[in-house]
Amino acid sequence: MASIEMKNIVKKYGDGFPAVNDVSIDVADGEFVILVGPSGCGKSTLLRMIVGLEDITSGDMVIGGQRMNDLAPRDRNLAMVFQNYALYPHLSVYENIAFPLRLKGDVPEQEIDTKVREASKTLELDEHLERKPGNLSGGQRQRVAMGRAIVRDADAFLFDEPLSNLDAKLRGQMRTEIARLQKRLGITTVYVTHDQTEAMTLGDRVAVLKRGVLQQLASPRQLYTNPVNLFVAGFIGSPPMNFLPATVEGNTLSLPFGSVEISEERAAKARDRGLLIAGIRPEHFEDASVVDTRGGTTFTASVDFVEWLGNESYAYIPFEAPPEVTEKLLELEKDLDGDAMRTQMVVSLDGASRITEGDQAEIWVDTSKIHLFDPSTGENLTVDAGNAGSSPALEPAHAGGAHAAQ
Amino acid sequence: MATTDRRTAVGTGVGFVVILVWCLLPVVWILSLSFKGVDETAAGSPQFLPKDWTLQNYKDILANPDFLDALRNSLGISLIATLLSVVFATLAAYAIARLEFKGKRVVLSIALAIAMFPVVSLVGPLFDMWTAIGLFNTWPGLIIPYMSFTLPLAIWTLSAFFREIPWEMEQAAQVDGATSWQAFRKVIVPLAAPGVFTAAILTFFFAWNEFVLAISLTTTTGSRTVPAQMSFFVGPDPFNPPYGQLATASVVVTVPIIIIVLLFQRKIVSGLTSGAVKG
Ligand SMILES: Nc1ncnc2c1ncn2[C@@H]1O[C@H](COP(=O)(O)OP(=O)(O)O)[C@@H](O)[C@H]1O
Ligand SMILES: [Mg+2]
């Protein structure tokens, strides 16, 4: 059991491009930390530096209080589950799980057997012990890979997108299984994923990376309610946060569908900055007819399209945006590696709502939850810094958030 | 449909028979010869099957000390050449597949060039060299050239196999606590086993069947291999080669080859790596 401290870690590959750039993350003993970000942001590279499969260009990797930069993987006593499982195809499931124990050379056969059987029981692999990995299903292989990790009494678990090869249903099951196992073993865990749902559900804390730079390290709740910049705001949450052009004058926030009053505290942070981007999560809207409209504002908008899901429905409301905003949103969408975000707003409505396509609907919005972003830097002007975890953007040296938004 | 299917089946069957006859007829002829007595083989137009089946040829050849020496030489030289060749080729191929070093292409091209070099053109120089340094008419005198001709092919075959093995296998082993050597021995080599056996068989066949070097670089049964020794067989009639004996010797030296193929065939199972990664 050990803590993992990454201090100003930099990784430059042969071409000089920094795949990981000045990342500092400390993982407490027993903590479950997620590294999340779109494909190519350097999550795997960072994980592989922890385990020792990749050289560290600069910075310190301190595991259990000891600097590990120059130690070979086998001397670090960490267990890793690879994206493709990397099971040994020539060995039976039993021997795959026993492999790390046999390598130690001094573990008695009796003890190996006990440990392997214990792991296989935990992971429900008992009836597959004599089979070869090639004959197992994806989920079973996944469990063998986990078995190989848990028999070892390693100081920490490292997972590299372990569920990305499973189908959606199995992924959900394995996700809970991993969470349960981690809680039970209480072992320090670093888990890489590009899936924000996995990040939100599994992690004690989540580190969001963009092009090798740490954006924000915070609890899932903090990330969701207090993203430090447009990137984090757009990455966390599904359906994603709506981004609308906005201006603030006095305490009035002008949005494409009308003006709303916001609190003095929020307005003060964003006043006289010209064109801004307002971020509002879909669930902070509601059908005005099914909600108590106090504590917010209502507006009328024409609904383009409605998806009814039973418990809730999504209404789509198109809006016009000036070119500066559309450009910024296009850039964001490229960073997020996601689908084209059209200039339309997604509004989550109660299942009881009767709003249908083509309606001029009255919609309520919770004005206290609106975030305002600086369109040039992407910085969240209305962030509650005391409740947003840590981020380079929040540190005094980088005030203004220019660094985080590069 | 049914008729085309039947016609295809019949055609395939006929094709098989033709190919089998074409390939096996000489083998059967040699087998048949080895069971014929001297009278029959010396006769002007010997018939296909022996009139009087006899094991005399086998008794003679297994009592012939020269042949037994040659058999011992063949086995020893071929096995040692194969073993060394496979060990070196495995290590070299692993380096070529896994490491980035300067001159990798050059090494591979030279290896290929050596493999394509005609054996005959080396006989003269080797003869001179070996007599000068005392390797003439010794086991190493044959083992070394055999290795240099079989290594390139073995390296090519094996590096292709190594390249197929996902890097992650090895990294997983290292994270599990293996040294580089342990990862190589316990994970990579077993996974490359089909390649290793293929290389081994190719090398063994080459060394076992080789004639030109064997006859040029040896003078006594102290190091002469079977293919060379067979050209020294003399029968009762000096003007007629002892066909029966030759055929019998051929049968005897073919047996190990068949055994080896049957043994290794089971090892050369494809798809051994399936299931390594997600599949
Ligand atoms: N071996 C390598 N050589 C050069 N560049 C690499 C190598 N591995 C990864 N990269 C680059 O580093 C960046 C981060 O890669 P990676 O850590 O695999 O991203 P992720 O796991 O977040 O998808 C990418 O831009 C990728 O192209
Ligand atoms: Mg990755």
XYZ file of C-alpha atoms and ligand atoms in Angstrom:
713
model
C 0.000 0.000 0.000
C 1.449 3.338 -0.934
C 0.757 6.866 -1.991
C 1.818 8.078 -5.429
C 3.117 11.596 -5.906
C 3.751 12.919 -9.373
C 5.730 16.152 -9.282
C 5.993 18.277 -12.422
C 6.141 15.235 -14.654
C 7.117 15.900 -18.270
C 7.327 13.342 -21.051
C 8.758 14.179 -24.437
C 8.852 11.473 -27.069
C 11.525 11.327 -29.743
C 9.952 14.080 -31.826
C 10.160 16.533 -28.913
C 6.402 16.865 -28.560
C 5.449 16.950 -24.880
C 2.891 14.148 -24.513
C 2.667 14.957 -20.804
C 3.518 18.477 -19.732
C 4.265 19.532 -16.165
C 1.653 17.359 -14.510
C 1.522 17.166 -10.720
C -0.947 14.801 -9.106
C -0.788 13.297 -5.661
C -2.687 10.114 -5.011
C -3.225 9.409 -1.329
C -2.793 5.951 0.124
C -5.923 3.936 -0.695
C -7.373 6.585 -2.950
C -9.035 5.897 -6.324
C -7.908 8.512 -8.821
C -9.059 8.664 -12.426
C -7.071 10.104 -15.310
C -9.546 11.182 -17.929
C -9.398 13.065 -21.184
C -10.000 12.623 -24.884
C -7.888 10.172 -26.869
C -4.267 11.267 -27.278
C -4.188 13.563 -24.250
C -1.378 11.591 -22.602
C -3.266 9.535 -20.013
C -1.685 6.226 -20.976
C 1.733 7.832 -21.157
C 1.331 9.156 -17.626
C 0.168 5.772 -16.346
C 3.056 4.016 -18.060
C 5.468 6.406 -16.403
C 4.029 5.481 -13.019
C 4.560 1.787 -13.690
C 7.963 2.313 -15.264
C 7.325 1.253 -18.853
C 8.112 4.742 -20.106
C 11.088 6.920 -19.163
C 10.338 10.192 -17.420
C 11.821 13.198 -19.214
C 11.729 15.376 -16.120
C 9.966 15.572 -12.786
C 9.753 13.190 -9.850
C 7.722 10.019 -9.482
C 7.512 9.288 -5.775
C 5.781 6.071 -4.755
C 5.429 5.196 -1.087
C 7.832 7.988 -0.200
C 10.581 6.708 -2.484
C 11.680 8.327 -5.754
C 11.123 5.678 -8.435
C 12.146 7.464 -11.638
C 15.001 5.106 -12.408
C 13.605 1.821 -11.134
C 12.646 -0.989 -13.509
C 8.946 -1.953 -13.550
C 9.608 -5.126 -11.615
C 11.165 -3.187 -8.740
C 8.167 -0.924 -8.265
C 5.712 -3.561 -7.017
C 2.737 -2.170 -8.909
C 0.068 -4.191 -10.669
C -1.290 -3.107 -14.019
C -4.284 -4.154 -16.085
C -3.713 -3.431 -19.765
C -6.310 -2.215 -22.208
C -5.987 -5.419 -24.218
C -5.561 -7.494 -21.040
C -2.175 -8.845 -22.211
C -2.886 -12.338 -20.895
C -0.303 -15.018 -21.625
C -2.024 -17.149 -24.266
C 0.193 -20.191 -23.729
C -0.665 -20.429 -20.036
C -3.905 -21.582 -18.429
C -5.996 -19.129 -16.453
C -4.533 -20.630 -13.275
C -0.970 -20.149 -14.477
C -1.737 -16.645 -15.734
C -2.861 -15.646 -12.271
C 0.026 -17.498 -10.627
C 2.597 -15.962 -12.987
C 3.641 -12.984 -10.819
C 3.906 -15.229 -7.754
C 6.054 -17.790 -9.545
C 8.388 -15.024 -10.692
C 9.147 -14.139 -7.108
C 10.795 -17.530 -6.915
C 10.483 -18.013 -3.160
C 6.730 -18.425 -2.754
C 5.867 -21.988 -1.707
C 3.584 -23.921 -4.061
C 1.026 -24.242 -1.268
C 0.781 -20.486 -0.836
C 0.566 -19.868 -4.590
C -2.328 -22.295 -4.784
C -4.150 -20.653 -1.877
C -3.748 -17.183 -3.328
C -4.733 -18.146 -6.856
C -7.850 -19.921 -5.639
C -8.754 -17.010 -3.426
C -8.442 -14.584 -6.342
C -10.378 -16.865 -8.656
C -13.145 -17.137 -6.090
C -13.367 -13.367 -5.712
C -13.568 -12.980 -9.474
C -15.789 -16.010 -10.093
C -13.257 -17.728 -12.296
C -13.293 -21.079 -10.496
C -14.684 -23.164 -13.330
C -12.314 -21.607 -15.878
C -8.999 -22.147 -14.100
C -7.769 -24.851 -16.465
C -8.841 -23.102 -19.676
C -6.651 -21.047 -21.954
C -7.377 -17.304 -22.252
C -8.113 -17.736 -25.966
C -11.270 -19.671 -25.117
C -12.699 -17.088 -22.730
C -15.156 -14.283 -23.354
C -14.095 -10.651 -23.129
C -15.480 -10.215 -19.639
C -13.777 -13.383 -18.400
C -10.435 -12.308 -19.843
C -10.889 -8.992 -18.128
C -11.369 -10.795 -14.833
C -8.288 -12.952 -15.381
C -6.273 -9.788 -15.937
C -7.638 -8.446 -12.654
C -6.857 -11.732 -10.946
C -3.250 -11.468 -12.049
C -3.182 -8.014 -10.481
C -4.779 -8.853 -7.144
C -2.791 -11.979 -6.215
C 0.352 -9.970 -5.827
C -0.184 -7.734 -2.801
C 0.991 -4.882 -4.988
C 1.361 -1.368 -3.611
C -1.059 0.055 -6.153
C -3.301 -0.912 -9.068
C -3.013 0.776 -12.417
C -5.726 0.347 -15.017
C -5.450 1.495 -18.639
C -8.943 1.700 -20.125
C -9.773 -1.783 -18.860
C -13.391 -1.728 -19.967
C -13.087 -0.180 -23.400
C -13.214 -3.543 -25.171
C -16.406 -4.724 -23.504
C -19.959 -4.153 -24.628
C -22.060 -1.580 -22.805
C -23.874 -3.960 -20.446
C -20.763 -5.805 -19.361
C -18.966 -2.516 -18.946
C -21.547 -1.406 -16.411
C -21.211 -4.683 -14.487
C -17.433 -4.658 -14.475
C -17.437 -1.035 -13.416
C -19.312 -1.831 -10.231
C -17.158 -4.901 -9.719
C -13.966 -2.861 -9.947
C -15.357 -0.237 -7.584
C -16.376 -2.888 -5.052
C -13.040 -4.680 -5.285
C -11.105 -1.460 -4.812
C -13.154 -0.490 -1.768
C -12.727 -3.937 -0.270
C -8.992 -4.148 -0.824
C -8.526 -0.475 -0.007
C -5.642 -0.311 -2.434
C -4.309 2.850 -4.086
C -5.622 2.901 -7.646
C -4.969 4.982 -10.736
C -7.453 4.354 -13.508
C -7.234 5.695 -17.054
C -10.337 6.174 -19.154
C -11.690 8.422 -21.864
C -15.223 7.767 -20.696
C -16.546 10.511 -18.440
C -19.230 8.213 -16.981
C -16.569 5.809 -15.730
C -14.602 8.739 -14.376
C -17.562 10.168 -12.497
C -18.802 6.886 -11.046
C -15.499 5.300 -10.021
C -13.183 7.992 -8.815
C -12.633 9.530 -5.425
C -10.955 12.246 -7.431
C -10.683 12.806 -11.158
C -7.819 14.427 -13.056
C -8.873 15.908 -16.385
C -6.108 16.148 -18.977
C -6.013 18.018 -22.253
C -3.084 17.665 -24.645
C -0.738 16.615 -21.888
C -1.700 19.392 -19.488
C -3.625 18.840 -16.270
C -6.769 20.950 -16.340
C -8.384 20.179 -13.026
C -8.041 17.619 -10.251
C -11.148 17.394 -8.135
C -13.916 15.161 -6.871
C -16.553 14.216 -9.457
C -19.063 16.524 -7.784
C -16.659 19.450 -7.780
C -15.823 18.851 -11.439
C -19.466 18.782 -12.334
C -20.550 21.832 -10.384
C -17.367 23.875 -10.649
C -15.442 23.250 -13.858
C -12.471 25.621 -14.081
C -12.712 26.091 -17.828
C -14.734 25.428 -20.950
C -12.848 22.209 -21.652
C -13.678 20.558 -18.343
C -17.226 21.916 -18.485
C -17.744 20.430 -21.935
C -16.059 17.131 -21.135
C -17.888 16.270 -17.925
C -21.607 15.607 -18.166
C -23.891 13.890 -20.623
C -25.654 15.359 -22.468
C -22.998 18.036 -22.348
C -23.333 21.529 -20.964
C -24.942 24.079 -23.282
C -22.729 26.940 -24.358
C -24.487 30.159 -25.361
C -23.245 33.615 -26.313
C -23.894 36.054 -23.466
C -23.198 39.561 -22.213
C -23.529 40.984 -18.728
C -24.721 44.502 -18.016
C -25.557 45.435 -14.471
C -27.099 42.287 -13.097
C -28.685 41.345 -16.367
C -27.358 38.463 -18.409
C -28.424 38.605 -22.056
C -28.789 35.238 -23.731
C -29.986 34.444 -27.271
C -33.497 33.661 -25.996
C -33.850 36.653 -23.671
C -32.427 38.264 -20.593
C -32.206 36.843 -17.109
C -31.273 38.415 -13.801
C -28.250 36.915 -12.021
C -26.907 37.501 -8.548
C -24.685 40.491 -7.892
C -21.850 38.202 -6.831
C -21.806 36.425 -10.203
C -22.443 39.514 -12.235
C -19.528 41.325 -10.574
C -17.068 38.702 -11.809
C -18.232 38.974 -15.402
C -19.345 42.563 -15.829
C -17.949 44.730 -18.638
C -16.025 41.940 -20.315
C -17.904 42.127 -23.567
C -19.010 38.908 -25.211
C -18.924 35.855 -22.942
C -19.917 32.214 -23.165
C -22.593 31.095 -20.743
C -22.600 27.438 -19.722
C -25.869 25.922 -18.546
C -26.388 22.209 -17.964
C -29.477 20.693 -19.592
C -31.018 19.755 -16.230
C -30.908 23.337 -15.011
C -33.790 24.060 -17.348
C -37.333 22.860 -16.817
C -40.776 23.120 -18.289
C -42.172 26.174 -16.474
C -45.554 24.501 -16.131
C -44.261 21.561 -14.046
C -41.923 23.430 -11.733
C -42.116 25.984 -8.972
C -40.689 28.943 -10.868
C -39.381 30.863 -7.903
C -35.595 31.157 -7.684
C -35.147 31.318 -11.408
C -36.392 32.981 -14.542
C -38.629 31.839 -17.315
C -38.389 32.553 -21.025
C -40.182 31.525 -24.141
C -38.464 29.601 -26.908
C -39.509 27.618 -29.922
C -38.772 23.939 -29.548
C -37.319 22.267 -32.621
C -37.409 18.656 -31.558
C -38.234 16.536 -28.491
C -36.887 13.147 -27.387
C -39.083 11.563 -24.746
C -37.325 8.949 -22.581
C -40.064 8.244 -20.055
C -38.526 9.635 -16.896
C -37.384 12.761 -18.695
C -37.251 14.248 -22.149
C -34.755 16.292 -24.088
C -35.937 19.323 -26.008
C -33.709 20.915 -28.635
C -33.829 24.678 -29.076
C -31.782 26.269 -31.864
C -30.143 29.650 -31.350
C -28.033 32.158 -33.253
C -24.440 32.767 -32.200
C -21.949 35.393 -33.339
C -18.888 34.091 -35.229
C -16.471 34.553 -32.287
C -18.532 32.168 -30.206
C -19.109 29.600 -32.957
C -15.398 29.572 -33.643
C -14.550 28.974 -30.007
C -17.141 26.218 -29.789
C -15.763 24.548 -32.898
C -12.300 24.591 -31.382
C -13.635 23.183 -28.136
C -15.420 20.427 -29.930
C -12.199 19.492 -31.693
C -10.377 19.390 -28.340
C -13.101 17.227 -26.891
C -12.745 14.816 -29.765
C -16.518 14.785 -29.859
C -19.454 15.135 -32.197
C -20.296 18.395 -33.820
C -22.070 20.588 -31.301
C -24.572 22.467 -33.371
C -25.720 25.825 -32.182
C -28.686 24.349 -30.450
C -29.454 24.043 -26.819
C -30.395 20.769 -25.136
C -32.927 21.176 -22.379
C -33.816 18.362 -20.032
C -37.490 18.350 -19.111
C -39.510 16.373 -16.616
C -41.134 13.245 -17.993
C -44.510 14.787 -17.205
C -43.850 17.757 -19.462
C -46.249 18.047 -22.395
C -44.032 20.234 -24.557
C -43.862 18.892 -28.113
C -42.112 19.718 -31.345
C -42.858 23.135 -32.798
C -44.262 24.512 -29.526
C -43.535 27.949 -28.256
C -42.704 26.678 -24.812
C -42.195 28.471 -21.583
C -38.958 27.241 -20.043
C -37.615 27.881 -16.592
C -33.890 28.231 -15.942
C -32.042 28.022 -12.635
C -29.982 31.198 -12.850
C -27.858 30.357 -9.833
C -26.266 27.471 -11.752
C -25.165 29.440 -14.814
C -21.423 29.553 -15.439
C -19.776 32.316 -17.431
C -16.636 31.670 -19.452
C -14.155 34.045 -21.018
C -14.291 33.147 -24.732
C -10.616 33.910 -25.419
C -9.052 31.929 -22.551
C -11.876 29.529 -21.816
C -11.515 30.335 -18.124
C -14.598 29.981 -15.923
C -15.176 33.463 -14.467
C -17.804 32.311 -12.004
C -15.904 29.343 -10.560
C -16.155 28.800 -6.819
C -12.426 28.431 -6.309
C -12.741 26.991 -2.822
C -14.844 24.164 -4.141
C -13.139 23.239 -7.389
C -10.317 20.997 -6.243
C -6.954 21.975 -7.637
C -5.960 23.207 -11.037
C -3.017 25.072 -12.507
C -5.580 27.690 -13.503
C -6.493 28.346 -9.874
C -2.937 28.844 -8.691
C -1.845 32.469 -8.218
C 1.148 32.020 -10.530
C -1.194 31.235 -13.383
C -3.970 33.627 -12.463
C -6.097 34.417 -15.438
C -6.220 30.826 -16.516
C -4.252 31.503 -19.684
C -2.082 28.473 -19.007
C -4.922 26.021 -18.681
C -6.575 27.154 -21.832
C -3.636 26.979 -24.198
C -26.033 -27.481 -57.937
C -25.790 -31.092 -56.794
C -24.147 -32.192 -60.031
C -21.571 -29.373 -59.960
C -20.808 -30.277 -56.357
C -20.269 -33.887 -57.316
C -18.155 -32.963 -60.270
C -16.036 -30.689 -58.071
C -15.589 -33.514 -55.587
C -14.626 -35.988 -58.286
C -12.238 -33.497 -59.867
C -10.607 -32.774 -56.534
C -10.245 -36.494 -55.868
C -8.647 -37.155 -59.246
C -6.300 -34.220 -58.712
C -5.212 -35.561 -55.357
C -4.533 -39.009 -56.766
C -2.447 -37.611 -59.620
C -0.368 -35.488 -57.242
C 0.048 -38.352 -54.773
C 1.210 -40.756 -57.477
C 3.544 -38.150 -58.901
C 5.141 -37.448 -55.513
C 5.082 -40.878 -53.961
C 6.016 -43.079 -56.906
C 9.784 -42.496 -56.515
C 9.480 -43.104 -52.774
C 7.612 -46.354 -53.295
C 10.143 -47.351 -55.948
C 12.992 -46.827 -53.471
C 11.119 -48.759 -50.796
C 10.508 -51.562 -53.225
C 14.168 -51.565 -54.317
C 15.319 -51.831 -50.724
C 13.470 -55.141 -50.360
C 14.949 -56.678 -53.509
C 17.920 -58.999 -53.561
C 21.125 -58.273 -55.529
C 20.058 -60.585 -58.375
C 16.891 -58.684 -58.979
C 18.415 -55.186 -58.917
C 21.187 -56.263 -61.246
C 18.734 -57.753 -63.737
C 18.267 -55.879 -66.995
C 14.626 -54.841 -66.543
C 13.675 -55.189 -62.920
C 9.968 -55.230 -62.180
C 8.265 -52.802 -59.838
C 7.620 -55.023 -56.818
C 10.239 -57.503 -55.518
C 9.729 -61.118 -56.561
C 11.399 -62.385 -53.414
C 10.990 -60.001 -50.478
C 14.221 -59.891 -48.489
C 15.558 -57.964 -45.520
C 19.149 -58.734 -46.529
C 19.822 -55.130 -47.587
C 18.829 -53.862 -44.174
C 20.932 -56.454 -42.409
C 23.925 -55.564 -44.572
C 23.632 -51.856 -44.188
C 23.150 -51.957 -40.458
C 26.239 -54.140 -40.225
C 28.259 -51.749 -42.385
C 30.519 -49.800 -40.001
C 31.099 -47.011 -42.544
C 27.395 -46.381 -42.886
C 26.886 -46.409 -39.135
C 29.721 -43.902 -38.702
C 28.225 -41.698 -41.369
C 24.815 -41.935 -39.716
C 26.358 -40.900 -36.425
C 28.108 -37.958 -38.104
C 24.923 -36.896 -39.856
C 22.912 -36.961 -36.655
C 25.549 -35.195 -34.605
C 26.367 -32.510 -37.137
C 22.741 -31.807 -38.048
C 21.551 -31.655 -34.460
C 24.382 -29.412 -33.270
C 24.025 -27.123 -36.292
C 20.274 -26.925 -35.708
C 20.569 -26.239 -32.016
C 23.188 -23.504 -32.395
C 21.457 -22.015 -35.388
C 18.105 -21.803 -33.592
C 19.595 -20.342 -30.434
C 21.536 -17.663 -32.306
C 18.672 -16.978 -34.688
C 16.215 -16.574 -31.805
C 18.405 -14.049 -30.034
C 19.258 -12.178 -33.221
C 15.683 -12.144 -34.475
C 14.458 -10.865 -31.126
C 16.923 -8.001 -31.260
C 15.913 -7.202 -34.818
C 12.214 -7.298 -34.034
C 12.358 -5.383 -30.759
C 15.306 -3.035 -30.718
C 15.936 0.076 -32.726
C 19.572 0.151 -33.716
C 21.596 1.596 -36.540
C 22.253 -0.722 -39.438
C 19.273 -2.997 -38.820
C 18.391 -2.974 -42.513
C 22.001 -3.703 -43.422
C 22.079 -6.724 -41.137
C 18.876 -8.058 -42.662
C 20.003 -7.452 -46.232
C 23.362 -9.105 -45.657
C 21.630 -12.055 -44.056
C 19.425 -12.407 -47.092
C 22.393 -12.082 -49.459
C 24.209 -14.865 -47.613
C 21.188 -17.119 -47.851
C 21.108 -16.624 -51.611
C 24.832 -17.276 -52.071
C 25.414 -20.471 -54.079
C 26.979 -23.158 -51.898
C 29.258 -24.415 -54.657
C 31.084 -21.119 -54.970
C 32.206 -21.424 -51.361
C 33.642 -24.917 -51.640
C 37.071 -23.821 -52.918
C 37.722 -21.021 -50.427
C 36.393 -23.093 -47.530
C 38.605 -26.031 -48.502
C 41.678 -23.798 -48.405
C 40.709 -22.117 -45.183
C 39.753 -25.294 -43.380
C 42.976 -27.103 -44.335
C 44.931 -24.051 -43.189
C 43.294 -23.778 -39.786
C 42.757 -27.455 -39.188
C 38.998 -27.630 -39.507
C 39.158 -29.850 -42.574
C 37.498 -33.218 -42.057
C 36.053 -32.318 -38.645
C 32.492 -31.866 -37.327
C 32.900 -28.111 -36.752
C 34.218 -27.891 -40.313
C 30.703 -28.784 -41.499
C 28.687 -27.295 -38.664
C 30.010 -23.780 -39.232
C 29.131 -23.495 -42.938
C 25.765 -25.172 -42.325
C 24.984 -22.574 -39.703
C 26.006 -19.703 -41.908
C 23.673 -20.927 -44.637
C 20.700 -21.617 -42.369
C 20.958 -18.703 -39.926
C 19.726 -16.029 -42.341
C 16.545 -17.884 -43.159
C 15.992 -18.752 -39.505
C 16.480 -15.107 -38.519
C 14.014 -13.935 -41.123
C 11.398 -16.492 -40.143
C 11.773 -15.823 -36.448
C 11.828 -12.047 -36.602
C 8.547 -12.232 -38.503
C 7.143 -14.282 -35.619
C 8.486 -11.954 -32.957
C 7.004 -8.966 -34.701
C 3.593 -10.621 -34.436
C 3.782 -10.884 -30.665
C 2.263 -7.818 -29.020
C 4.723 -5.671 -27.098
C 2.236 -5.639 -24.258
C 2.911 -9.306 -23.490
C 6.416 -8.476 -22.533
C 5.532 -5.313 -20.697
C 2.910 -7.187 -18.717
C 5.560 -9.719 -17.733
C 7.930 -6.965 -16.654
C 5.253 -5.330 -14.536
C 4.494 -8.753 -13.068
C 8.071 -8.816 -11.838
C 10.028 -10.464 -14.635
C 13.498 -9.414 -15.688
C 13.942 -8.827 -19.421
C 15.479 -12.266 -19.698
C 12.619 -13.929 -17.811
C 10.075 -12.110 -19.953
C 11.887 -13.350 -23.038
C 12.194 -16.915 -21.856
C 8.803 -17.405 -20.184
C 6.583 -15.393 -22.468
C 8.178 -14.500 -25.775
C 9.905 -17.782 -26.612
C 6.847 -19.957 -25.854
C 4.742 -17.654 -27.988
C 7.263 -17.824 -30.795
C 7.467 -21.624 -30.503
C 5.880 -22.280 -33.910
C 8.525 -20.047 -35.445
C 11.303 -21.674 -33.479
C 10.218 -25.137 -34.629
C 9.861 -24.011 -38.218
C 13.363 -22.597 -38.132
C 14.658 -25.755 -36.471
C 13.131 -28.013 -39.106
C 14.442 -25.930 -41.987
C 17.939 -25.957 -40.518
C 17.877 -29.655 -39.764
C 16.720 -30.556 -43.268
C 19.402 -28.442 -44.851
C 22.179 -29.984 -42.756
C 20.804 -33.509 -43.096
C 20.517 -33.402 -46.881
C 23.559 -31.293 -47.721
C 25.940 -33.019 -50.143
C 28.401 -30.640 -51.836
C 30.140 -29.374 -48.713
C 29.897 -32.771 -47.048
C 31.816 -34.475 -49.788
C 34.331 -31.663 -50.353
C 35.319 -30.932 -46.785
C 35.702 -34.492 -45.509
C 38.028 -37.355 -46.257
C 37.180 -40.108 -43.770
C 34.179 -41.594 -42.055
C 35.329 -39.634 -39.014
C 33.215 -36.726 -40.205
C 31.570 -37.756 -43.494
C 27.781 -37.563 -43.443
C 25.373 -40.065 -44.978
C 24.675 -38.269 -48.296
C 28.428 -38.115 -48.959
C 29.114 -41.616 -47.673
C 26.498 -43.086 -49.967
C 28.540 -42.077 -52.998
C 31.299 -44.343 -51.689
C 29.144 -47.482 -51.563
C 30.580 -50.287 -53.626
C 28.721 -53.449 -54.401
C 30.034 -56.844 -55.507
C 30.157 -55.627 -59.121
C 32.466 -52.561 -59.365
C 30.805 -51.445 -62.608
C 27.284 -51.524 -61.247
C 26.316 -49.349 -58.273
C 24.682 -51.361 -55.451
C 21.176 -50.069 -56.071
C 19.634 -52.147 -53.315
C 22.077 -50.859 -50.741
C 21.662 -47.253 -51.883
C 17.904 -47.533 -51.743
C 18.069 -49.059 -48.283
C 20.391 -46.330 -47.036
C 17.988 -43.737 -48.419
C 15.097 -45.340 -46.591
C 17.069 -45.466 -43.361
C 18.035 -41.785 -43.527
C 14.522 -40.733 -44.420
C 13.064 -42.269 -41.286
C 14.467 -39.639 -38.859
C 13.133 -36.885 -41.083
C 9.654 -38.384 -41.036
C 9.799 -38.826 -37.279
C 10.911 -35.248 -36.780
C 8.195 -33.858 -39.013
C 5.553 -35.897 -37.208
C 6.876 -34.790 -33.817
C 7.156 -31.098 -34.630
C 4.039 -30.931 -36.730
C 1.987 -30.909 -33.545
C 4.032 -28.024 -32.228
C 3.563 -25.951 -35.321
C -0.009 -25.119 -34.524
C -1.114 -21.810 -35.806
C -3.208 -19.492 -33.725
C -1.165 -20.089 -30.605
C -1.167 -16.372 -30.004
C -4.929 -16.039 -30.315
C -6.381 -14.814 -27.049
C -3.252 -12.893 -26.126
C -5.022 -9.647 -26.673
C -8.705 -8.997 -27.008
C -9.079 -11.158 -30.133
N 5.873 5.703 -28.507
C 5.472 6.945 -28.859
N 6.257 7.727 -29.640
C 5.885 8.984 -29.984
N 4.738 9.553 -29.608
C 3.909 8.836 -28.830
C 4.236 7.503 -28.418
N 3.219 7.024 -27.645
C 2.311 8.022 -27.579
N 2.716 9.109 -28.291
C 1.995 10.386 -28.414
O 1.767 10.902 -27.133
C 0.471 11.430 -27.027
C -0.281 10.792 -25.880
O -0.486 9.429 -26.132
P -1.231 8.472 -25.113
O -0.632 8.646 -23.778
O -1.232 7.105 -25.684
O -2.688 9.091 -25.137
P -4.046 8.530 -24.508
O -3.748 7.275 -23.764
O -4.521 9.641 -23.644
O -4.973 8.300 -25.647
C -0.203 11.239 -28.371
O -0.127 12.447 -29.073
C 0.624 10.176 -29.035
O 0.654 10.383 -30.410
Mg -4.388 5.283 -24.096
